[in-house]
Coordinates of C-alpha atoms and ligand atoms in Angstrom, one line a residue:
Chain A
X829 CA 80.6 30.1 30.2
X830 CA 82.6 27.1 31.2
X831 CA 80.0 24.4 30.1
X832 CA 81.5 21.1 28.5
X833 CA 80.9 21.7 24.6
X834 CA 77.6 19.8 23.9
X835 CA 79.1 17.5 21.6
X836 CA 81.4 16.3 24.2
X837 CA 78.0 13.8 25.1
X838 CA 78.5 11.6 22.2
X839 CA 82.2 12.3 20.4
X840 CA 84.9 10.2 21.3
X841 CA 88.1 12.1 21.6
X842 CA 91.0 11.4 19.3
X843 CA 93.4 9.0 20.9
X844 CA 90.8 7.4 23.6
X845 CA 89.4 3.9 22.6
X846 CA 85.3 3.3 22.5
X847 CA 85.7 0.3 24.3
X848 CA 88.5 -0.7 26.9
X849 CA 88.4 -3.6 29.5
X850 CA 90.6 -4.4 32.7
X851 CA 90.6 -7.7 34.6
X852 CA 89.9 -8.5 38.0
X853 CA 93.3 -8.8 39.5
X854 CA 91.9 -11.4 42.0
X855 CA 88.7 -13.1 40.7
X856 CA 89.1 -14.9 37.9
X857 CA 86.8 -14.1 34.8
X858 CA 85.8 -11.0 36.2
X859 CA 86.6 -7.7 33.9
X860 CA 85.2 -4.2 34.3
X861 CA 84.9 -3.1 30.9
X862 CA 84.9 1.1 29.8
X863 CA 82.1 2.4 27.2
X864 CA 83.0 5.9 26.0
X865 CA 80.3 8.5 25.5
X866 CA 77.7 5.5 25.9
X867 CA 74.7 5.8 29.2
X868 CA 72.2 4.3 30.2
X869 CA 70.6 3.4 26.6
X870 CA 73.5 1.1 26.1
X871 CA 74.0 0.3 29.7
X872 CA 70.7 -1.1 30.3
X873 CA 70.2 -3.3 27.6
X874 CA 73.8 -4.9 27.7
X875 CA 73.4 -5.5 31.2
X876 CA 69.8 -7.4 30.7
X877 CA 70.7 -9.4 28.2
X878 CA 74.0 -10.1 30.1
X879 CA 71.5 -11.6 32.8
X880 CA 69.9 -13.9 30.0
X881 CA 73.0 -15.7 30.1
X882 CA 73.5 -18.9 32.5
X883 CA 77.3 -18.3 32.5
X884 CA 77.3 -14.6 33.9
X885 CA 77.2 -14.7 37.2
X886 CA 77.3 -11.1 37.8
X887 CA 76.9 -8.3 35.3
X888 CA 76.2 -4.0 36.2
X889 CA 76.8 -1.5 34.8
X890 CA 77.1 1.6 36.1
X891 CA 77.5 5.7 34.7
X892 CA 80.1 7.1 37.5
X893 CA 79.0 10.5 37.0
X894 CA 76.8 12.2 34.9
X895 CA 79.4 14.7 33.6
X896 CA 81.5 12.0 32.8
X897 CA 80.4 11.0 29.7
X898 CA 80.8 6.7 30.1
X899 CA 79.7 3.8 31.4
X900 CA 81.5 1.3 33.0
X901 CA 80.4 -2.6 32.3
X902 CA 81.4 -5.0 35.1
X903 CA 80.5 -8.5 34.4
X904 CA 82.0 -11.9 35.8
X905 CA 81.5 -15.4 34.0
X906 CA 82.0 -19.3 35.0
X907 CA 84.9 -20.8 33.8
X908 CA 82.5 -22.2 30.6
X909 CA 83.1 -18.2 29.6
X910 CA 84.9 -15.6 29.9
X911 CA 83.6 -11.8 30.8
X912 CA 84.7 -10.7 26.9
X913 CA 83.0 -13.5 25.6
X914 CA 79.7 -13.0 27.3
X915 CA 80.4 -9.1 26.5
X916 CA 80.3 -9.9 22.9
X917 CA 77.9 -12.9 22.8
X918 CA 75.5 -10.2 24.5
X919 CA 76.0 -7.6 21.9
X920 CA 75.3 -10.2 19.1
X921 CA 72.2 -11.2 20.6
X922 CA 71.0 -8.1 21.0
X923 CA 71.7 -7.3 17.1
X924 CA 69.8 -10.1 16.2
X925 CA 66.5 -9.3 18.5
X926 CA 66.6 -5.7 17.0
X927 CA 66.7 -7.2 13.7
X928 CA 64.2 -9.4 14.5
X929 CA 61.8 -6.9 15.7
X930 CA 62.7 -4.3 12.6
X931 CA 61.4 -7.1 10.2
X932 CA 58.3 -7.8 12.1
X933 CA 57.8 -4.1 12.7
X934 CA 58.0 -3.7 8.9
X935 CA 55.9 -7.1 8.1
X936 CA 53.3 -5.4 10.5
X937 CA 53.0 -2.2 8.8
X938 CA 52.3 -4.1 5.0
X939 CA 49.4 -6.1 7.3
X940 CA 48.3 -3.2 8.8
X941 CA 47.9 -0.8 6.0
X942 CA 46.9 -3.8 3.7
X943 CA 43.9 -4.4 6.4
X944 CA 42.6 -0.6 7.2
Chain B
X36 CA 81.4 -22.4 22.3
X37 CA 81.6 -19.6 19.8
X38 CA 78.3 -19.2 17.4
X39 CA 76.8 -21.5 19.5
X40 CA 73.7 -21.2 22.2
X41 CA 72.2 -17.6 21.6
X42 CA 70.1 -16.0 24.2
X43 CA 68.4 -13.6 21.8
X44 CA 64.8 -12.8 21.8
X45 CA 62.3 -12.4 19.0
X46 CA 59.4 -9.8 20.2
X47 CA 56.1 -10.0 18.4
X48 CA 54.7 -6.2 17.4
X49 CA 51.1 -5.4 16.8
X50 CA 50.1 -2.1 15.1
X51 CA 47.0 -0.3 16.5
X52 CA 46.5 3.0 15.3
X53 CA 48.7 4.2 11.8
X54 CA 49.0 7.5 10.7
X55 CA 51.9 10.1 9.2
X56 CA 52.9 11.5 13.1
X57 CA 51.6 9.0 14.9
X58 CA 52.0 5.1 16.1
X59 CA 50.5 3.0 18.5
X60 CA 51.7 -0.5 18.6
X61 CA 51.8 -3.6 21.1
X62 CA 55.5 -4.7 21.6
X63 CA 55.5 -8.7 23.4
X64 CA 58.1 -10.6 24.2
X65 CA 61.0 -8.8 25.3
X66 CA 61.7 -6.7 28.5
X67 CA 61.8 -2.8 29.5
X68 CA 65.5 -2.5 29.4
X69 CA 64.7 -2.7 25.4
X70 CA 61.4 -0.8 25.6
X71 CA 63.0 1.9 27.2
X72 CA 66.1 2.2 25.0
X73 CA 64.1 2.7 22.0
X74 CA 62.4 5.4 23.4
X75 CA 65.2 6.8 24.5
X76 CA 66.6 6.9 21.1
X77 CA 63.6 8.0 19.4
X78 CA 64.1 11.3 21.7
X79 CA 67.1 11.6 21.8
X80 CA 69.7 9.6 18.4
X81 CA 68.0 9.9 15.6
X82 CA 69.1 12.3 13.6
X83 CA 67.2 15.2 11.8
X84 CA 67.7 18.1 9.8
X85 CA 67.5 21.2 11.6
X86 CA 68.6 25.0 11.1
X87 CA 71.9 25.2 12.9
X88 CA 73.2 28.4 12.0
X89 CA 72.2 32.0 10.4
X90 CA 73.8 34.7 9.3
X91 CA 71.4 37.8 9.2
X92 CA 71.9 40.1 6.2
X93 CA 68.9 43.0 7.8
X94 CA 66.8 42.6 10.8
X95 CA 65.0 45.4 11.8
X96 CA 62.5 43.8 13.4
X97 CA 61.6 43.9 17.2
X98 CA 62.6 40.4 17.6
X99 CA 66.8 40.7 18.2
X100 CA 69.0 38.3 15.8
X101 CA 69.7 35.8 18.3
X102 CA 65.9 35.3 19.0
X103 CA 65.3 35.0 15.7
X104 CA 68.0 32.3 14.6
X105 CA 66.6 30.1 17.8
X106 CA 63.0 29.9 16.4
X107 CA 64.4 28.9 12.7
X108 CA 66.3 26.5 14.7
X109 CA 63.0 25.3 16.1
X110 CA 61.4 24.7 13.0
X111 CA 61.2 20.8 12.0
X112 CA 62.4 20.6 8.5
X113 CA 61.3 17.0 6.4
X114 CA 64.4 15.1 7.2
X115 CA 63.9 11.6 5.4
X116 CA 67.4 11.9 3.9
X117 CA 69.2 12.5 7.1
X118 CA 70.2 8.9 8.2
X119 CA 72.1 8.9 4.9
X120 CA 73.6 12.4 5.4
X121 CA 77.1 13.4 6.8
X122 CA 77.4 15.3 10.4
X123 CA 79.5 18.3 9.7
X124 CA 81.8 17.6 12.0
X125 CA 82.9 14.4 10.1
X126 CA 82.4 15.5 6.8
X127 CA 85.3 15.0 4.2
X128 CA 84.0 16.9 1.5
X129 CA 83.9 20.1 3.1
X130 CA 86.0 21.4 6.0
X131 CA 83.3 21.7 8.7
X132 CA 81.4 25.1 7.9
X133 CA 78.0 22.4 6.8
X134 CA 78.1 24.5 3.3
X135 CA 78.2 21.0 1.1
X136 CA 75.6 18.9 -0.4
X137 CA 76.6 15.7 2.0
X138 CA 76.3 17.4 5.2
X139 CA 73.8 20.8 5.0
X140 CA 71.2 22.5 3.3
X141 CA 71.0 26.3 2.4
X142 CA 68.2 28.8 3.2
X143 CA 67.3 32.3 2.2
X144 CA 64.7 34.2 3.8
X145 CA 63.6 38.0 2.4
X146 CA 60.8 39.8 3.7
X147 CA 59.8 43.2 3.8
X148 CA 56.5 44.7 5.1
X149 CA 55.3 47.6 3.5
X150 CA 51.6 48.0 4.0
X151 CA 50.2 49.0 7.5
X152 CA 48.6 45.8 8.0
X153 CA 50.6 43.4 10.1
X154 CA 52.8 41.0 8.1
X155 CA 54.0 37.4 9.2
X156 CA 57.2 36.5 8.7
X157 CA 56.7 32.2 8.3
X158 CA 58.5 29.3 7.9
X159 CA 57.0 29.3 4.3
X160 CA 58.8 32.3 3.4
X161 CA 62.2 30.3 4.1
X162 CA 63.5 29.3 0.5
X163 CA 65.4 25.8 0.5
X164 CA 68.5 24.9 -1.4
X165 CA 67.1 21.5 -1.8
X166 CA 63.3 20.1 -1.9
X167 CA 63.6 17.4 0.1
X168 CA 64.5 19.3 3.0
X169 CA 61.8 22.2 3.5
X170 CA 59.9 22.9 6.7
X171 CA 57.2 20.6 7.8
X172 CA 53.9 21.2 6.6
X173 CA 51.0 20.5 9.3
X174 CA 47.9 19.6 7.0
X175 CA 45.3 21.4 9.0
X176 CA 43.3 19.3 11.4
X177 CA 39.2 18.3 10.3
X178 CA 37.2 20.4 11.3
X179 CA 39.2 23.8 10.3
X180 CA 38.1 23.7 6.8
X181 CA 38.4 26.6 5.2
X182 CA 41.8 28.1 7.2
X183 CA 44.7 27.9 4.9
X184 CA 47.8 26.3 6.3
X185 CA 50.3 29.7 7.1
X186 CA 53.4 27.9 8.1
X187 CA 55.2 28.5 11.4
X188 CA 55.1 32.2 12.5
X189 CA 58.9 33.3 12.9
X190 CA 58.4 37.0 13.7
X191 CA 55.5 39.9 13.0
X192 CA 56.5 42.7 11.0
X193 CA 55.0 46.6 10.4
X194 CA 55.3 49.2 7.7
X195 CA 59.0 49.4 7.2
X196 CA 60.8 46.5 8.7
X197 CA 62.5 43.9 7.3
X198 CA 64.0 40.6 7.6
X199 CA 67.0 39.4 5.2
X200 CA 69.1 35.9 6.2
X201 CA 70.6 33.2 5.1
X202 CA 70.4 29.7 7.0
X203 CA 72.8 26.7 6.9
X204 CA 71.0 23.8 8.0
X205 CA 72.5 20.8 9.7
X206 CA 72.6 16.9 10.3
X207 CA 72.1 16.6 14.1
X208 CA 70.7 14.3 17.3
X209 CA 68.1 15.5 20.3
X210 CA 71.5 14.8 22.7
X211 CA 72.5 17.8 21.5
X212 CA 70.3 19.9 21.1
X213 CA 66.4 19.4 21.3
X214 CA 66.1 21.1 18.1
X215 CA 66.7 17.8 16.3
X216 CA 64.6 15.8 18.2
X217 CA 62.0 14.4 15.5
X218 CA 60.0 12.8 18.2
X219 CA 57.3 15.2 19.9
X220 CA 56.1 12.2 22.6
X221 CA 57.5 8.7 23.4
X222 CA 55.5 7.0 25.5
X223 CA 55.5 3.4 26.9
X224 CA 53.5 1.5 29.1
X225 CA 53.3 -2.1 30.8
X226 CA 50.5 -4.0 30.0
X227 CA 48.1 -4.1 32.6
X228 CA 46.8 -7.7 33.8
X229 CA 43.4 -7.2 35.8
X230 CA 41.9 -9.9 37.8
X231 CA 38.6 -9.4 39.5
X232 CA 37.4 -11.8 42.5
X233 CA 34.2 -12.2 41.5
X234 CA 32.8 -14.4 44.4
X235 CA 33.7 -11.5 46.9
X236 CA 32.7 -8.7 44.4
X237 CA 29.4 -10.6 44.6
X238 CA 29.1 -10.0 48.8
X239 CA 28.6 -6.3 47.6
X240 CA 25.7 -4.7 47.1
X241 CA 25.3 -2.1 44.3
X242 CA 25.6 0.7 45.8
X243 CA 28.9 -0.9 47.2
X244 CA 30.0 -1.8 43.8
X245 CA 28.9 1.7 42.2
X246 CA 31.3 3.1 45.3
X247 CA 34.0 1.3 44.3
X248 CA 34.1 1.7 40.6
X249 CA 33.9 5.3 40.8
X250 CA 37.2 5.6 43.6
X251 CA 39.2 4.7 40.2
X252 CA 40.7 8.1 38.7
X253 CA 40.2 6.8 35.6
X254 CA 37.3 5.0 34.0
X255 CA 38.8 1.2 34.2
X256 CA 35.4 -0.6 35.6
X257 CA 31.9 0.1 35.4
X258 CA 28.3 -2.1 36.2
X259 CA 27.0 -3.8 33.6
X260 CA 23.3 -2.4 33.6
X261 CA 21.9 -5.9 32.9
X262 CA 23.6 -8.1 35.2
X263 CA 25.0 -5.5 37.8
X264 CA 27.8 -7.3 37.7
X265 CA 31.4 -5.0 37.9
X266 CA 33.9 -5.4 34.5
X267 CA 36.3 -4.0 32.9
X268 CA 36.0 -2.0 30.5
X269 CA 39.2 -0.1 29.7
X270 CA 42.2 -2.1 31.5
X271 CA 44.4 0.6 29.6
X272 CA 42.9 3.3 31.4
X273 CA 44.2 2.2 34.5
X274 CA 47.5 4.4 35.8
X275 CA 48.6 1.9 38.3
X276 CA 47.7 4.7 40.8
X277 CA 46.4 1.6 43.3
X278 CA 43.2 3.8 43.7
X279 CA 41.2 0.6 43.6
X280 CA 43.3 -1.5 45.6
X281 CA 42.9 0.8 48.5
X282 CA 39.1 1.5 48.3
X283 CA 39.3 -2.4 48.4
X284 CA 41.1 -2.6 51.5
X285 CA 38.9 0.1 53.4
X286 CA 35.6 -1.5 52.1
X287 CA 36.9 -4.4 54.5
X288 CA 37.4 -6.7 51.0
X289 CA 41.2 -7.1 50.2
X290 CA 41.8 -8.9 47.2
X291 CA 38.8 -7.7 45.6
X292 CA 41.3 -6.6 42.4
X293 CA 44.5 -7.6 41.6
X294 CA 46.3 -5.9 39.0
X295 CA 49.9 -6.8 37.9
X296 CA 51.7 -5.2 35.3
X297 CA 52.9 -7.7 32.2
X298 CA 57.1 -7.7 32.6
X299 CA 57.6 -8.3 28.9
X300 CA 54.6 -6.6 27.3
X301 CA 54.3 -2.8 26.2
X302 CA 51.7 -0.1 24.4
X303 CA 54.2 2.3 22.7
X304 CA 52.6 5.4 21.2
X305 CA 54.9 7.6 19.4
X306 CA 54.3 11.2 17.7
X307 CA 56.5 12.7 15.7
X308 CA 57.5 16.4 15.2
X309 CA 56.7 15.6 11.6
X310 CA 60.4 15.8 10.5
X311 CA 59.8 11.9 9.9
X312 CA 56.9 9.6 9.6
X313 CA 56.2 8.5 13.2
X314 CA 56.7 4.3 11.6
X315 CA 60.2 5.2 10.0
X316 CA 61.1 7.0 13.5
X317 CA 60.8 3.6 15.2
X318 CA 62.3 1.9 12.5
X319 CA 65.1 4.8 12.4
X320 CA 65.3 4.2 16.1
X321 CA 66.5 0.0 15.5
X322 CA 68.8 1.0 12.9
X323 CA 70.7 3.7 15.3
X324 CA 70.6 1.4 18.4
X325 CA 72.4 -1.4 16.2
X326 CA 75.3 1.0 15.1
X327 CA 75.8 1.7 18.3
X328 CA 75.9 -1.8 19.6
X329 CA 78.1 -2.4 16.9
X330 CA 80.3 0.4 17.8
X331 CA 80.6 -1.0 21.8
X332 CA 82.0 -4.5 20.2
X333 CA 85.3 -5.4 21.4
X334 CA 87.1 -5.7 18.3
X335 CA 90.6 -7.1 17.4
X336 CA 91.9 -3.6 18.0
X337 CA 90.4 -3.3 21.8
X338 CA 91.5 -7.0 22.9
X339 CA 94.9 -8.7 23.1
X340 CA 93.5 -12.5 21.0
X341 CA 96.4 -13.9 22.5
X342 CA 96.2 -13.1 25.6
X343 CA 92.5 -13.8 25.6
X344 CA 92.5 -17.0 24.3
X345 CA 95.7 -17.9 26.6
X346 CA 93.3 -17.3 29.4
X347 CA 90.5 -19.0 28.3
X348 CA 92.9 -22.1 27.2
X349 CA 94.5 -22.5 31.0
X350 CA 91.1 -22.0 32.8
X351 CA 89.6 -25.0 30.5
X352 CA 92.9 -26.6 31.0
X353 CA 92.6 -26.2 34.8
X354 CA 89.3 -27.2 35.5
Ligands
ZN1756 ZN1 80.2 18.7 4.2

């Protein structure tokens, strides 16, 4: 009777940013940043490919509860960065591996139904 | 610094089995974090068309309302036009009750029974609004000649009973509700890597070897009947259940197998309900996990340029 509305997983409420980020108050280039109504889908792969780059020197993620429908990002650079650089940098490269693999996933489909 | 090194990968795919509901493909070259999020979003973000809500004009059949408006909702409906459909809930050209071409589809459903034989109610008695969103038809499988295809069985009727509705179907994802799921089974798997020591395999005699193949649950190894020699014959098969590994170590021969599991290459096989092509589900799948990268960017509107570049200027400055 008192269950959150289902849509609740994935709708961002009016007034409350997708993304928001704070900064460390005492390391420098260190941010936690907040994903609304993202989990571990987003999560996981941000944080991976966050690890792919030599000036991140830490980068987790973590969903604080699973009624709580975000994920926080923590990630802290080198001075060569900065966490919202490497934040972004990481999103763009995963954008261009996913388009990468959509046109060899189509180019492989023509093959494979020129072939059988 | 901007636009410049990019630490992106570019995985290499290779199609092995092709059909309407079902994929299997090799995916190389990249790592589970992305393997994983596709399936996830195969299950669970790609959006379908499914019946959402009902409103039942007669129903005396033994089956109560509710039960019945959860099996229409059950029933995959073709839904190649939904990535470029509206959800309700953000539809402009209606105000939210999914009664518009951009966001829903109508269905009507009238059936009476009035013979004493039995009478089917089916999803092929549901009448669509629009042809290309109807309910999925499952060719029969080979071997079942003969059998015409009946549809989906919604609810049995007898002399005098009768079923009247109309449906509103809607845009929706599996997150929330499975109804919309268009993915039956996701599966991935790492690619096994399996190295036999075939020095100490030879210090076993056959009956050793025939021992020792057979403590694997599944069929990975077998003798070679000419050369008695142990090999591989389905590396695929193999569960990483460690089966072998241990029937190693109790036969007194560690390392007789090693098996390691390949971090950055997968088997995907993916089945679809049939409310897409199993192909356009994965392809489906990249397209929604880019809008939603997109959507996590930090754009002008979630960071303060100045102050970021301010930052960024002292700590160059600094260092
Ligand atoms: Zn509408």
């Amino acid at each position: 009777m008192n269950a959150p509305d289902r849509y609740e997983r994935f709708v961002v409420p009016e007034g409350t940013k997708k993304v928001s980020y704070e900064r460390d108050t005492k390391i420098m280039n260190a941010a936690s940043f907040t994903v609304e109504r993202e989990d571990h889908t987003i999560g996981n792969i941000l944080r991976m490919q966050l690890h792919r780059d030599p000036n991140v020197l830490f980068a987790g993620y973590k969903l604080p509860h699973p009624l709580k429908y975000k994920i926080i990002v923590r990630i802290h650079t080198t001075s060569q960065s900065s966490p919202m650089q490497a934040y972004n940098q990481a999103i763009n490269d995963l954008d261009r591996e996913l388009d990468h693999l959509k046109s060899a996933f189509e180019a492989e489909m023509l093959k494979f139904s020129r072939d059988y | 610094m901007e636009g410049g090194a990019s630490y992106a990968r570019m995985p290499r795919v290779k199609i092995r089995e092709l059909k309407d509901d079902y994929v299997k493909f090799e995916l190389r070259d990249t790592d589970a974090s992305i393997a994983n999020s596709l399936r996830r979003v195969m299950i669970a973000e790609v959006p379908t068309v499914a019946i959402d809500l009902v409103e039942i004009e007669v129903n005396s059949s033994v089956l109560n309302d509710e039960f019945i408006a959860h099996r229409l909702g059950l029933i995959p409906l073709t839904s190649d036009r939904a990535m470029a459909m509206r959800f309700s809930r953000d539809c402009d050209a209606c105000d939210g009750d999914g009664q518009c071409e951009f966001c829903s589809v109508e269905f009507h459903l009238r059936v009476k029974c009035m013979t004493d034989e039995t009478l089917d109610v089916t999803s092929k008695d549901l009448y669509s609004s629009d042809h290309t969103v109807v309910p999925v038809d499952f060719p029969d499988p080979a071997g079942m000649e003969g059998s015409e295809n009946r549809g989906i069985i919604i609810v049995k009727l007898r002399r005098g009973q009768e079923l009247r509705l109309r449906a509103i179907a809607r845009k929706g994802i599996g997150k929330d509700h499975a109804k919309w799921s268009p993915a039956a089974t996701v599966t991935f798997m790492y690619e096994p890597e399996i190295h036999l020591n075939e020095d100490l395999m030879e210090s076993l005699t056959l009956e050793e070897k025939k021992e020792w193949v057979e403590s694997s649950p599944t069929r990975v190894f077998d003798i070679d009947s000419v050369t008695q020699q142990v090999v591989v014959v389905d590396r695929e098969a193999y569960t990483y259940d460690d089966e072998v590994i241990k029937k190693a170590e109790a036969m007194g021969k560690p390392g007789l197998v090693e098996i390691n599991a390949k971090q950055d290459s997968f088997i995907f096989t993916v089945e679809s309900t049939g409310a897409i092509k199993a192909s356009q589900l994965l392809l489906n799948a990249i397209d929604v996990l880019r809008q939603k990268l997109d959507a996590v960017r930090l754009s002008d509107d979630n960071v303060d340029t100045t102050e970021q570049f301010g930052e960024l200027g002292s700590h160059l400055g600094g260092s």
